[in-house]
Coordinates of C-alpha atoms in Angstrom, one line a residue:
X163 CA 0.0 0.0 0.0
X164 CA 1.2 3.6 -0.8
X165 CA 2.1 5.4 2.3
X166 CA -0.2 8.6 3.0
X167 CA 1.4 11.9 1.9
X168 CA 2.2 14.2 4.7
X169 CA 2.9 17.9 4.1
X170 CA 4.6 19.4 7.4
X171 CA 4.9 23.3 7.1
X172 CA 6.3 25.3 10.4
X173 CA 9.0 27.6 10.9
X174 CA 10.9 26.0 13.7
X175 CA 13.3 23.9 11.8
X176 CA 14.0 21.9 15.5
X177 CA 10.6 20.9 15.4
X178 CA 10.5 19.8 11.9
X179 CA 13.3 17.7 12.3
X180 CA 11.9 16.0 15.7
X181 CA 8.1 15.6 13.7
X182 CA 9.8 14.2 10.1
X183 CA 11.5 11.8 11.9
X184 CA 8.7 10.5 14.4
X185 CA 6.1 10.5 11.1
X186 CA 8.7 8.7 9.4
X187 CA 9.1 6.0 11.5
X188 CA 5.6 5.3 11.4
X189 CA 5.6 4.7 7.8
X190 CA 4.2 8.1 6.2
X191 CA 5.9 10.0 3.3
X192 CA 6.5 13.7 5.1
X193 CA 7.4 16.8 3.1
X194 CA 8.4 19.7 5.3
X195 CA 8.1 23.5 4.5
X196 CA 8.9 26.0 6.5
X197 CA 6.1 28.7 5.7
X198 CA 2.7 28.7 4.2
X199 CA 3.9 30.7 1.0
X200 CA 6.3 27.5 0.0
X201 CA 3.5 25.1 0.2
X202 CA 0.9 26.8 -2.0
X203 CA 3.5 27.4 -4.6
X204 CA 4.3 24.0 -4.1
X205 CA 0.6 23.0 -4.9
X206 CA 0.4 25.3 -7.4
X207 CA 2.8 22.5 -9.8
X208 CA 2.6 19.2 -7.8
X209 CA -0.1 17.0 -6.8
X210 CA -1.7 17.9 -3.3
X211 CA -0.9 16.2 -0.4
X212 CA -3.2 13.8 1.7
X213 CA -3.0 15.7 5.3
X214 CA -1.7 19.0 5.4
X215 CA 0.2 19.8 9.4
X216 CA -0.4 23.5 9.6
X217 CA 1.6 25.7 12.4
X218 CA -1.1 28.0 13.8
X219 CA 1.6 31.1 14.7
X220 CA 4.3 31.5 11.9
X221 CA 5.9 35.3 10.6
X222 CA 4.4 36.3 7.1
X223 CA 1.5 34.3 6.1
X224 CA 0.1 32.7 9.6
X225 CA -1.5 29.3 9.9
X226 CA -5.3 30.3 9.4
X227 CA -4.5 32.6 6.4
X228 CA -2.4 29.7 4.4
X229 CA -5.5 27.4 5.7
X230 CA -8.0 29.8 3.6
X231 CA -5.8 29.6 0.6
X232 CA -5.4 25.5 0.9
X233 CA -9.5 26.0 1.3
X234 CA -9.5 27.8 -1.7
X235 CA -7.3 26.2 -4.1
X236 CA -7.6 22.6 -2.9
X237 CA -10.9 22.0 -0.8
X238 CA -10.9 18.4 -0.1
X239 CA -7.1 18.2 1.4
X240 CA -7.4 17.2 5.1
X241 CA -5.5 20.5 7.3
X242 CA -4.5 19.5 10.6
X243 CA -3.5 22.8 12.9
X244 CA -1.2 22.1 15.5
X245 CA 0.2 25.0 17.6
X246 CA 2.2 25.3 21.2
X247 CA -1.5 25.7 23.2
X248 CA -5.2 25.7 23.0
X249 CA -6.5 29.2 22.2
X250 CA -10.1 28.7 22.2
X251 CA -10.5 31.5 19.7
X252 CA -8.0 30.2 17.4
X253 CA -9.8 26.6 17.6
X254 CA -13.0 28.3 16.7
X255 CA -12.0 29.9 13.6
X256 CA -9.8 27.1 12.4
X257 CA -12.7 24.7 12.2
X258 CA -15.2 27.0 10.5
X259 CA -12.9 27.9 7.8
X260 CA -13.0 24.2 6.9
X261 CA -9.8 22.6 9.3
X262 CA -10.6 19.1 9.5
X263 CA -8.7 18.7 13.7
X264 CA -6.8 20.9 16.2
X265 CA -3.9 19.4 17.7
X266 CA -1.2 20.8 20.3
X267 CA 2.0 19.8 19.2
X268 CA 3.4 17.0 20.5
X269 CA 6.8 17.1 22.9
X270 CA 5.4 15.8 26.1
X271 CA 7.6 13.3 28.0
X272 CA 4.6 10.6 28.0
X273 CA 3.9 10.5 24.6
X274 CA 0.2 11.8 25.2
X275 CA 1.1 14.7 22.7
X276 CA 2.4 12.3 20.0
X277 CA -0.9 9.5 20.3
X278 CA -3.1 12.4 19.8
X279 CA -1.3 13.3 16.5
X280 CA -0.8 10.2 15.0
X281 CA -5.0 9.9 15.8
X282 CA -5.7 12.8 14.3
X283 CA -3.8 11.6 11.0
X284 CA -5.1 8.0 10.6
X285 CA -8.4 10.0 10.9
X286 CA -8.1 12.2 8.1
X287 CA -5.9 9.4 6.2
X288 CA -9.4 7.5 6.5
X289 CA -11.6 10.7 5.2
X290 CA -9.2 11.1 2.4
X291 CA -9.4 7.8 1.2
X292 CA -13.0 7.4 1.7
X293 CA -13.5 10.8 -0.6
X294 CA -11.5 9.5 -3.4
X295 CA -13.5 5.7 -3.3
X296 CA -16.9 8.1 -3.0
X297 CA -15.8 10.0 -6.2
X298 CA -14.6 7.0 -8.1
X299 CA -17.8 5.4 -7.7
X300 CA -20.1 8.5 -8.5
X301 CA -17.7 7.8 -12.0
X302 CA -18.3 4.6 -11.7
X303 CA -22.3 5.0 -11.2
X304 CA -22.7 6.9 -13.9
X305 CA -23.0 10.3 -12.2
X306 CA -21.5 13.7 -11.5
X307 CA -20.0 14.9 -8.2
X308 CA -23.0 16.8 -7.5
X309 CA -25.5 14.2 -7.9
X310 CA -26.5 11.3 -6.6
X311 CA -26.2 7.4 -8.0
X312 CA -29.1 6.1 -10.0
X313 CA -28.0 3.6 -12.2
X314 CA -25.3 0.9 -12.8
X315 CA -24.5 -1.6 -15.1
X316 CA -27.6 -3.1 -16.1
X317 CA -29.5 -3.4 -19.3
X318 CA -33.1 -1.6 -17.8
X319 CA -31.4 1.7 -17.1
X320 CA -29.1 1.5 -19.8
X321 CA -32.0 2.0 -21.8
X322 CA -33.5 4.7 -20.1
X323 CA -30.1 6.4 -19.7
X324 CA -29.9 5.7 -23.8
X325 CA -33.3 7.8 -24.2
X326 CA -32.5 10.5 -21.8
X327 CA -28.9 10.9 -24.0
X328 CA -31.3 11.2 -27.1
X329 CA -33.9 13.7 -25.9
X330 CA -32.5 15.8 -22.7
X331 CA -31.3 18.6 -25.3
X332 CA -34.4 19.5 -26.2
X333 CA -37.7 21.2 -24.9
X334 CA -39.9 18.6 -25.3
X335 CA -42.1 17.4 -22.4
X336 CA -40.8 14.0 -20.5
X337 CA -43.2 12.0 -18.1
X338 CA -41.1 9.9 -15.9
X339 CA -43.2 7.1 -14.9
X340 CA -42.2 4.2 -12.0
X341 CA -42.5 3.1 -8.2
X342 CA -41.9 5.2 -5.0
X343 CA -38.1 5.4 -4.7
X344 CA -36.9 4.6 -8.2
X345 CA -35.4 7.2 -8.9
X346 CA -37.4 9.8 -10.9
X347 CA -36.1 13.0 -9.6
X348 CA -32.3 12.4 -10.6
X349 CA -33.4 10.9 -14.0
X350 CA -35.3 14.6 -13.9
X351 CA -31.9 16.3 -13.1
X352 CA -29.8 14.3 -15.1
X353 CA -32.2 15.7 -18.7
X354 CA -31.7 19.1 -17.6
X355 CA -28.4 18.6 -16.4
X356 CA -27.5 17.5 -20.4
X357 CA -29.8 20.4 -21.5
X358 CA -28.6 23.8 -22.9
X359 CA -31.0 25.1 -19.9
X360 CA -28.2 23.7 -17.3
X361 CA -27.1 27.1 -16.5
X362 CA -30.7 28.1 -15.7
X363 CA -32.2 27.0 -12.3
X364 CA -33.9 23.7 -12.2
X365 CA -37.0 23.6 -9.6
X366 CA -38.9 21.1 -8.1
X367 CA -42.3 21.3 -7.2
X368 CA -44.0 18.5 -5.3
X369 CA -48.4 18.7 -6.3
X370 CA -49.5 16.4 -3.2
X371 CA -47.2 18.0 -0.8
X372 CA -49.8 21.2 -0.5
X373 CA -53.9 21.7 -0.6
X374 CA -54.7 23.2 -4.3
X375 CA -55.0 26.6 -2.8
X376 CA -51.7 26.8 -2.0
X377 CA -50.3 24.9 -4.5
X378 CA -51.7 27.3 -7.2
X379 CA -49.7 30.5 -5.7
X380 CA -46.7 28.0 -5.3
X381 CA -46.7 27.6 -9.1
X382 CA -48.2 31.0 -10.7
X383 CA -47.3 33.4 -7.5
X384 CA -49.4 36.2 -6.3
X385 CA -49.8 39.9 -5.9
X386 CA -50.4 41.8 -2.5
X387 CA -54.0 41.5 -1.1
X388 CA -54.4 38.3 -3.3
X389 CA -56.0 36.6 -0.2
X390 CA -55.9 36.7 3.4
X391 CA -52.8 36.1 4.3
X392 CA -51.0 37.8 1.0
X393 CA -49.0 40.7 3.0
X394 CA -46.6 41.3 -0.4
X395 CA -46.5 40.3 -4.4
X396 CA -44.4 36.5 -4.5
X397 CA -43.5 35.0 -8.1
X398 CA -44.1 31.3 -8.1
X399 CA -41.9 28.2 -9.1
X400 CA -43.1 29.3 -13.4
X401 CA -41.1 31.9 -13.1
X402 CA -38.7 31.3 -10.9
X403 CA -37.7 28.4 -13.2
X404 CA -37.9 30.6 -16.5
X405 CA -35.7 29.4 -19.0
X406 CA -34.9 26.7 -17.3
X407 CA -36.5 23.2 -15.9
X408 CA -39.6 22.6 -13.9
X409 CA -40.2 19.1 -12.4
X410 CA -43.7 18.3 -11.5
X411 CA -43.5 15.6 -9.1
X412 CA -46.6 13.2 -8.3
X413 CA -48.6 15.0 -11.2
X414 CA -51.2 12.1 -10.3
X415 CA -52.2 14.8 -7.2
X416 CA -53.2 18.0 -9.2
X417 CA -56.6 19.0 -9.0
X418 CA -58.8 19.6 -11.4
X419 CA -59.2 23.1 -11.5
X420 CA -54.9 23.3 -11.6
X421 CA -55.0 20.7 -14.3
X422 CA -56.5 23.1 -16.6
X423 CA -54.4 26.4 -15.6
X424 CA -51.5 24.1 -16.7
X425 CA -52.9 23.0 -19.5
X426 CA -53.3 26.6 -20.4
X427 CA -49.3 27.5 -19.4
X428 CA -48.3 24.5 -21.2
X429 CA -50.0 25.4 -24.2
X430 CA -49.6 29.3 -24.6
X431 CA -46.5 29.6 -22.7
X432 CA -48.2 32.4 -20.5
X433 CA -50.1 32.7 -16.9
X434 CA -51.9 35.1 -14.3
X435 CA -50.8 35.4 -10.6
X436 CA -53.6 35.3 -7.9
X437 CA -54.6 38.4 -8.2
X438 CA -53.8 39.7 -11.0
X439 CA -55.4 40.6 -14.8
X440 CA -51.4 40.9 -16.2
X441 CA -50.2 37.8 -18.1
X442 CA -46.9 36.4 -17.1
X443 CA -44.8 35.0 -20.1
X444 CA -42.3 32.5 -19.4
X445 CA -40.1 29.7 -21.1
X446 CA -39.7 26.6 -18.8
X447 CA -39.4 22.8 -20.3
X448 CA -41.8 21.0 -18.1
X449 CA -40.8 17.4 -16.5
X450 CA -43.9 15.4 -14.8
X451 CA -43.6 12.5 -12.7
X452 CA -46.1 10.4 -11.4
X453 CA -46.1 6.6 -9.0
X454 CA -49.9 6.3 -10.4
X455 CA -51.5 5.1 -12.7
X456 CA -52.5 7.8 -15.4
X457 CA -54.2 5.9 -17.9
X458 CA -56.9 4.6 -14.9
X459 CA -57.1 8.1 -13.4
X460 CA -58.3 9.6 -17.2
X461 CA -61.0 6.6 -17.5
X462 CA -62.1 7.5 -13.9
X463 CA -62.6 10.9 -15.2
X464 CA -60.3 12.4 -12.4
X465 CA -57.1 13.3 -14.7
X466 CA -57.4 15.2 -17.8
X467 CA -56.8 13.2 -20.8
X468 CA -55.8 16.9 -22.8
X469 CA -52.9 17.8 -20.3
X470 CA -52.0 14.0 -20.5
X471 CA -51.1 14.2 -24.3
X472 CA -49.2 17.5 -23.4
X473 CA -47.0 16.1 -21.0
X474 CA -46.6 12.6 -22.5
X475 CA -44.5 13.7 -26.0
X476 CA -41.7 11.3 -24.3
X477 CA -42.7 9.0 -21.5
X478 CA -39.7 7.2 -19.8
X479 CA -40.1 4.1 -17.6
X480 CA -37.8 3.9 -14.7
X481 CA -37.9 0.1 -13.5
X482 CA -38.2 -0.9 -10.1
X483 CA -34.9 -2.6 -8.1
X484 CA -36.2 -5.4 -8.0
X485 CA -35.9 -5.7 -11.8
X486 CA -32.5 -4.3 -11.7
X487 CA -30.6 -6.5 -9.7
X488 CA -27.4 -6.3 -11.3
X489 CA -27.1 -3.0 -9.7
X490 CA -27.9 -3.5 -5.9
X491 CA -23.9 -5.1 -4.9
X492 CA -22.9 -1.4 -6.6
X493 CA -25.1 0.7 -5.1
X494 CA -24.6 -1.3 -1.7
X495 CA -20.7 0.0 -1.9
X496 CA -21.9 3.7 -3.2
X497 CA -23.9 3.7 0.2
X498 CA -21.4 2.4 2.3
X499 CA -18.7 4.6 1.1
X500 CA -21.2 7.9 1.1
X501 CA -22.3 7.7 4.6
X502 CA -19.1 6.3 6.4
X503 CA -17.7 9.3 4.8
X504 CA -20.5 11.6 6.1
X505 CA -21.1 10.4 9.6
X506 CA -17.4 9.7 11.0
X507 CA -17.9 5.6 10.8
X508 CA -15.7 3.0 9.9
X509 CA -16.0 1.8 6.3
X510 CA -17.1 -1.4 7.7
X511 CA -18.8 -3.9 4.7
X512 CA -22.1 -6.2 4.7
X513 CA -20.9 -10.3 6.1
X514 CA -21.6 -12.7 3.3
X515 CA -24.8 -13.5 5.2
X516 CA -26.3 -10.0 5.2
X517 CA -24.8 -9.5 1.8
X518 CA -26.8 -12.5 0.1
X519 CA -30.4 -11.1 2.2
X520 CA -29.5 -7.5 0.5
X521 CA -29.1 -9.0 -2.9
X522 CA -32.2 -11.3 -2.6
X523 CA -34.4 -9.1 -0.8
X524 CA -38.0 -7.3 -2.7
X525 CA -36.7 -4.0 -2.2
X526 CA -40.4 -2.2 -2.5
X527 CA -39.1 1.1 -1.3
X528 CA -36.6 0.6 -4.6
X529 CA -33.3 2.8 -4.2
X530 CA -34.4 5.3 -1.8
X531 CA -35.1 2.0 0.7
X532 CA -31.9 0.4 -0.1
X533 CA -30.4 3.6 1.2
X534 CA -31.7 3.9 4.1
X535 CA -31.1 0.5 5.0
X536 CA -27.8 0.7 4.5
X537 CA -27.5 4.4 6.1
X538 CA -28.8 2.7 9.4
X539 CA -26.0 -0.1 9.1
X540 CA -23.1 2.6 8.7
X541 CA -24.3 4.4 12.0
X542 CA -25.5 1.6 14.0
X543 CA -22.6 -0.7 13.0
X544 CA -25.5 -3.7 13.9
X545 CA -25.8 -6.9 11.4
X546 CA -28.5 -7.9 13.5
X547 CA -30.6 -5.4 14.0
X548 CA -30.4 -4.6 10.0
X549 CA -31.2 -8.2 9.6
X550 CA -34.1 -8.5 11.9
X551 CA -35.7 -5.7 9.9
X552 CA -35.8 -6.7 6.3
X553 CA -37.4 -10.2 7.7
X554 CA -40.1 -8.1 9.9
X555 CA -40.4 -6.4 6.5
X556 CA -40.6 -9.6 4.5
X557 CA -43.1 -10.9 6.3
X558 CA -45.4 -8.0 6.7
X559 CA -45.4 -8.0 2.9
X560 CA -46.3 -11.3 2.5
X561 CA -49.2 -11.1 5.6
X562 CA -51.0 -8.5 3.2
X563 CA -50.8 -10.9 0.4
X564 CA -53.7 -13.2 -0.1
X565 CA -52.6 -16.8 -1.0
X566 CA -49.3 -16.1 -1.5
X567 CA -46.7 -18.8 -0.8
X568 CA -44.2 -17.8 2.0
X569 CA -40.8 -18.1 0.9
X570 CA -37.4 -17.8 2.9
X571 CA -36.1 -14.1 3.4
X572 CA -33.1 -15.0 0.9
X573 CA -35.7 -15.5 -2.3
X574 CA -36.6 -12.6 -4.3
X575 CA -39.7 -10.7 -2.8
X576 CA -42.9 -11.0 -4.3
X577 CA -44.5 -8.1 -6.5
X578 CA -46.4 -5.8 -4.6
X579 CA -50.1 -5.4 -5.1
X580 CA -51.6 -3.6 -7.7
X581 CA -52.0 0.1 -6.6
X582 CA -56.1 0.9 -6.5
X583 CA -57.3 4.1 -8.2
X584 CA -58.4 6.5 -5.3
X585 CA -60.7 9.0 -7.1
X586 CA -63.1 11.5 -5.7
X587 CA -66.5 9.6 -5.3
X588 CA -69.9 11.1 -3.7
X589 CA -70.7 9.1 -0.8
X590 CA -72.3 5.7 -1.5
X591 CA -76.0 5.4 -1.8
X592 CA -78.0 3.4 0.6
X593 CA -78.7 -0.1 0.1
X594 CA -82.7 -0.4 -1.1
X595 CA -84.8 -1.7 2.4
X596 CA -86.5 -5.4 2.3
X597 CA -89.4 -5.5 1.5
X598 CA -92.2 -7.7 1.9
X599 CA -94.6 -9.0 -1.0
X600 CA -98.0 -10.5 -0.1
X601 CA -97.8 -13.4 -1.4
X602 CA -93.7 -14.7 -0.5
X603 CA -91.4 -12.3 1.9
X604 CA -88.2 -11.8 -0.6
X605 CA -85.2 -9.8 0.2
X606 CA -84.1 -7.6 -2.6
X607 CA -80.5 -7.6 -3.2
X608 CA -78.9 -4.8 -2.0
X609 CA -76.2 -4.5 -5.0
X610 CA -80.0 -4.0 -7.2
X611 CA -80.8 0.0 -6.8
X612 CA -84.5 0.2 -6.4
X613 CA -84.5 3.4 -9.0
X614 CA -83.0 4.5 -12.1
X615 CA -78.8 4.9 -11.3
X616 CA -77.0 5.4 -14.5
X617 CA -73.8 3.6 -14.9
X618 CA -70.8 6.4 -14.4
X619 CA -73.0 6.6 -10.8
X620 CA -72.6 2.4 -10.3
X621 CA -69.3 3.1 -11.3
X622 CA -67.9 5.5 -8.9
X623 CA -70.3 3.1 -6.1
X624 CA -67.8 0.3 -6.9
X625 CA -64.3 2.2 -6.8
X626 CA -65.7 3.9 -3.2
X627 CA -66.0 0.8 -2.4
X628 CA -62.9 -0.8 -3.3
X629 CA -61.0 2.3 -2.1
X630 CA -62.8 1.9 1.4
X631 CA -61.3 -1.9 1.1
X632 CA -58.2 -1.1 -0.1
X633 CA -58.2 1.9 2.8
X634 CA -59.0 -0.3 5.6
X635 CA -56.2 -3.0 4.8
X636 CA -53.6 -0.7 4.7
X637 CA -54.5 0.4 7.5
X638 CA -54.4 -2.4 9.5
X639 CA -51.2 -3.8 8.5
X640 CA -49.4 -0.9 9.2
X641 CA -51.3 -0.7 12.8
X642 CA -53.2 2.9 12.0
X643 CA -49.8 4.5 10.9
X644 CA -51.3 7.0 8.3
X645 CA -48.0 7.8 6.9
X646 CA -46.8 4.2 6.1
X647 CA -50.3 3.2 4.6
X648 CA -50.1 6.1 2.4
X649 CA -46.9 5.4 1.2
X650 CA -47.6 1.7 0.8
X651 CA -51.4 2.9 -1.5
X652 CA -49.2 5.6 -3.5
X653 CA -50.7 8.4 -2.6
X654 CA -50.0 11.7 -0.4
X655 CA -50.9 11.6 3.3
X656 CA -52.8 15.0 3.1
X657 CA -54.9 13.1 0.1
X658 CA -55.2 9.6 2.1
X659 CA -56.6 11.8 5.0
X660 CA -59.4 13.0 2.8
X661 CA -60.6 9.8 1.0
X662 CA -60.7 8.2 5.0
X663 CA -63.4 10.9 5.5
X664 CA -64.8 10.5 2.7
X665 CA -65.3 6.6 3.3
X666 CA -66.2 7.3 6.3
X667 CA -63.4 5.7 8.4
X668 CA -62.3 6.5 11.8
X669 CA -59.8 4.4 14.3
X670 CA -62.8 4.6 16.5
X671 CA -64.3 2.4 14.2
X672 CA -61.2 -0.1 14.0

């Protein structure tokens, strides 16, 4: 192994002498200087060092001023400060301008001095290395420094990555379809990231995460006095974004009456704040994304089948993990590296055993599960507790699905349910009474209506009904947790909330 790169820069050549020699015989490559201004015209021509030793007091350029440069010119070098005492001011502005420890320089009869150094050093050693392995395998992953991994070496997203090469330079709309978790924001990024709009701002607006209300001066803005509450003028996310990217996420969630304003923006280019008779021109390329099912929703009558065509000229797939399996031992390491690097811990790796559950497990969170599964191993440092989850997982899965066969926590999970189609519904009519003929007492079925019903209104009877099914069961596996059941049906919490009252169900009633 290649020994870490020290740089050493103080002015008391006795000292440097007495620290070469001690780093030396521990095995590290040391390169003294003897003043901040020779080391950054060293960097200037030579490949930085892994851990800089930075003397707080030296004459010219001092300690924290060659620190901002190092920040500067080189911010992912490790700068250790040592100096002859612990100034608690000094400490204080060291670490904020980005010094990774504070050491007092080592001299002390009992070696105390020395063992905090050499700590110090295997400590930012270990973040060194674990940045390089995070940024080889963002390379690796498919991804830029800035972003986060999505895909690997399989065939699934090869082909999605194929499509978003083809089409992310232009303005067309793209509808990014797929699970919870797959992945559908970065695939968002990544088009306008290879877009001639990168330099423009990219913006994210969530539809489910507020009531349509709000969610109509989040997009279009407002002007003063445009409602109670309205104390000054606000653009919205349309022009914030102009001339660059908008991502729609969970489209599925837009009202109705926002479904058409869009449909207007997305056709004319142009808009109104609350408030206000001026129309707002603006350029943005529009990127929707949706867990639901569209082409159910426009049947139901509850998305518009118009603003569909508008945002469907390229639809893109992303496939579930599950169906990407060549990818999970890659992102497992991405993971690993990432969070050991962010919280302090030990790059320690999966045991065969957990590995092969990992691999084999259903993954119905996708990614954004895997990653929090393997965020809790880094801190917890715990096989077992890791372990005992994705089985409690496992089997809650397969205790919601009827007549399923159970299969060991090693298989491959099962598919998850099909998703039911939660659309607004007038409550459901009563059942027609029994009623009693002279001649024979019959019962009429209750599934008969006793009047005229037209069909739409037998239709929308059925789907409160199975959404009232569907409701309940989620419910109860999850043990009344709102949020997990409206994560496991697809929808937002704010819009489960609503379709429970709507169906009528309380826990009182559980």
């Amino acid at each position: 192994m290649t020994p870490a790169r020290l740089a050493l820069v103080d002015d008391d050549q006795q000292f440097v002498e007495y620290l070469e020699t001690l780093l030396k015989s521990r095995g590290y490559d040391v390169q003294p200087y003897s003043s901040g201004s020779d080391l950054l015209q060293s960097l200037h021509s030579d490949a930085p060092p892994d851990v800089v030793l930075l003397d707080v007091s030296m004459p010219g350029m001092d300690g924290l001023e060659t620190l901002k440069a190092i920040r500067v010119a080189h911010p992912h070098v490790q700068v250790i400060m040592l100096s002859g005492g612990k100034a608690t001011n000094t400490v204080v502005d060291a670490m904020r301008q980005g010094a990774f420890d504070y050491v007092v320089k080592p001299g002390d009869a009992d070696g105390v001095g020395e063992a905090a150094l050499e700590s110090a050093i295997r400590n930012a050693v270990e973040k060194t290395v674990l940045s390089s392995e995070v940024a080889r395998l963002r390379t690796q992953v498919g991804q830029d420094p800035e972003g986060s991994p999505f895909w690997g070496p399989g065939s699934a997203m090869r082909q999605v990555m194929a499509m978003v090469e083809r089409v992310a330079d232009s303005d067309v709309g793209v509808l990014l379809r797929g699970e919870s978790g797959v992945g559908k924001e970065v695939i968002a990024r990544e088009l306008h990231r290879r877009s001639s709009r990168r330099s423009k701002p990219f913006v994210k607006v969530n539809a489910a995460a507020l009531p349509s209300e709000l969610l109509e001066s989040e997009l279009f803005g407002h002007e003063r006095g445009a409602f109670t509450g309205a104390q000054a003028a606000r653009i919205g996310k349309f022009e914030f974004a102009n001339h660059g990217t908008l991502m729609l996420d969970e489209i599925g969630e837009m009202p109705a009456g926002l479904q058409a304003k869009l449909l207007h923006v997305l056709q004319d280019s142009e808009f109104t704040k609350l408030g206000s008779n001026r129309p707002v021109t603006v350029d943005v390329r529009i990127i929707a994304a949706t867990n639901r099912d569209l082409d159910a929703m426009m049947r139901a009558g509850s998305f518009r089948e118009d603003l569909y065509y508008r945002l469907q000229v390229i639809e893109l797939h992303v496939p579930p993990l599950r169906e990407r399996r060549e990818e999970i031992p890659q992102l497992i390491e991405f993971f690993l590296v990432k969070y050991a690097e962010r919280y302090g811990r030990p790059l320690r790796r999966p045991s065969d055993a957990l590995r092969e559950v990992l691999l084999n497990y259903g993954w119905p969170g996708n990614v954004r599960e895997l990653e929090n599964v393997i965020k809790r191993f880094v801190i917890l440092q715990d096989e077992g507790l890791v372990m005992a989850e994705l089985k409690r997982s496992r089997t809650n899965q397969e205790s919601q699905a009827p007549g399923r066969v159970t299969a060991p926590v090693s298989a491959p999970a099962p598919m998850p349910p099909p998703e039911p189609i939660i659309n607004p519904a007038p409550p459901p009519r009563p059942a027609a009474p029994v009623v009693e003929d002279e001649a024979e007492d019959t019962a009429v079925d209750p599934a008969v209506p006793s009047g005229p019903i037209s069909l739409p209104e037998l239709a929308r009877e059925a789907a409160m009904k199975a959404e009232r099914t569907a409701i309940q069961q989620a419910l109860d596996k999850f043990r009344w947790n709102r949020r997990k059941a409206a994560d496991y049906l697809g929808v937002s919490y704010k819009t489960l909330l609503n379709k429970m009252k709507e169906c009528g169900i309380s826990e009182q009633q559980a």
